[in-house]
Amino acid sequence: PVAYKELTIPPRAGGWALEPHDALHIWPRGAFMLIALPNRDGSFAATLFMPSAPTKQRGEEVGMDELERSPALAKMFFRAHFPDAQALMP
């Protein structure tokens, strides 16, 4: 099954978190992806979609269940796969 996790990209001081600010942002990564939609306050509502558990046949290294259990693993995952988005999240 596919799982999702809702995240927030806060606004930057004096502006929008991402440009263009009136667009859907998508970071596709094979079996998983991150999307972000703008909010009126300059922040973005982000959602990570990925399998609940890794499927070794497709070479997945981690699943959502593991990321939710380990904040340290989640940070490493984002740093490896979404470094530009991770830099914008607290």
XYZ file of C-alpha atoms in Angstrom:
90
model
C 0.000 0.000 0.000
C 0.997 3.600 -0.583
C 1.172 5.952 2.380
C 1.381 9.723 2.596
C 2.686 12.242 5.104
C 1.641 15.885 5.162
C 4.422 18.397 5.800
C 4.789 22.180 5.857
C 7.316 24.384 4.112
C 7.109 27.683 6.035
C 7.247 31.060 4.287
C 10.575 32.836 3.996
C 11.039 36.145 5.764
C 9.218 38.636 3.594
C 8.199 36.221 0.887
C 7.106 32.909 -0.480
C 8.850 29.660 0.410
C 9.181 28.582 -3.261
C 9.104 30.203 -6.681
C 7.070 30.244 -8.734
C 4.710 30.816 -5.831
C 1.528 30.163 -7.803
C 2.390 26.678 -9.007
C 2.312 23.053 -7.947
C 5.860 21.833 -7.220
C 6.612 18.147 -7.834
C 9.745 16.169 -6.970
C 9.297 12.723 -8.610
C 11.674 9.992 -7.426
C 10.660 6.639 -8.909
C 8.517 4.817 -6.341
C 7.969 7.943 -4.233
C 7.386 11.670 -4.732
C 6.985 14.929 -2.897
C 4.504 17.606 -3.962
C 3.911 21.102 -2.601
C 0.960 23.455 -3.044
C 1.028 27.169 -2.119
C -0.938 28.602 0.792
C -2.057 32.232 1.032
C 0.386 32.964 3.867
C 3.438 32.181 1.694
C 3.933 28.675 3.071
C 3.474 25.470 1.077
C 1.509 22.373 2.043
C 3.761 19.472 1.086
C 2.881 15.793 0.842
C 5.273 12.861 0.583
C 3.817 9.774 -1.134
C 5.640 6.447 -0.872
C 5.103 2.754 -0.144
C 4.428 1.872 3.492
C 7.211 -0.706 3.361
C 10.124 -1.021 0.929
C 9.751 -3.383 -2.001
C 13.143 -4.948 -2.605
C 12.213 -5.923 -6.191
C 12.061 -2.234 -7.091
C 15.205 -1.388 -5.131
C 13.479 0.758 -2.528
C 15.594 1.359 0.519
C 13.003 2.496 3.055
C 9.248 2.763 3.543
C 7.008 5.354 5.175
C 6.534 3.173 8.266
C 10.285 3.334 8.964
C 10.485 7.083 8.343
C 7.660 7.751 10.791
C 9.394 5.693 13.491
C 12.764 7.420 13.122
C 13.106 11.214 12.786
C 16.854 10.753 12.227
C 16.216 8.365 9.317
C 13.605 10.764 7.889
C 16.159 13.617 7.909
C 18.747 11.424 6.203
C 16.158 10.324 3.621
C 15.174 13.915 2.798
C 18.812 15.038 2.699
C 19.578 12.255 0.193
C 16.482 12.492 -2.024
C 15.043 16.005 -1.610
C 17.944 18.230 -0.483
C 16.463 21.445 -1.887
C 13.091 20.853 -0.201
C 14.697 19.609 3.035
C 16.659 22.863 3.301
C 13.330 24.763 3.433
C 11.725 22.632 6.164
C 12.277 23.096 9.894
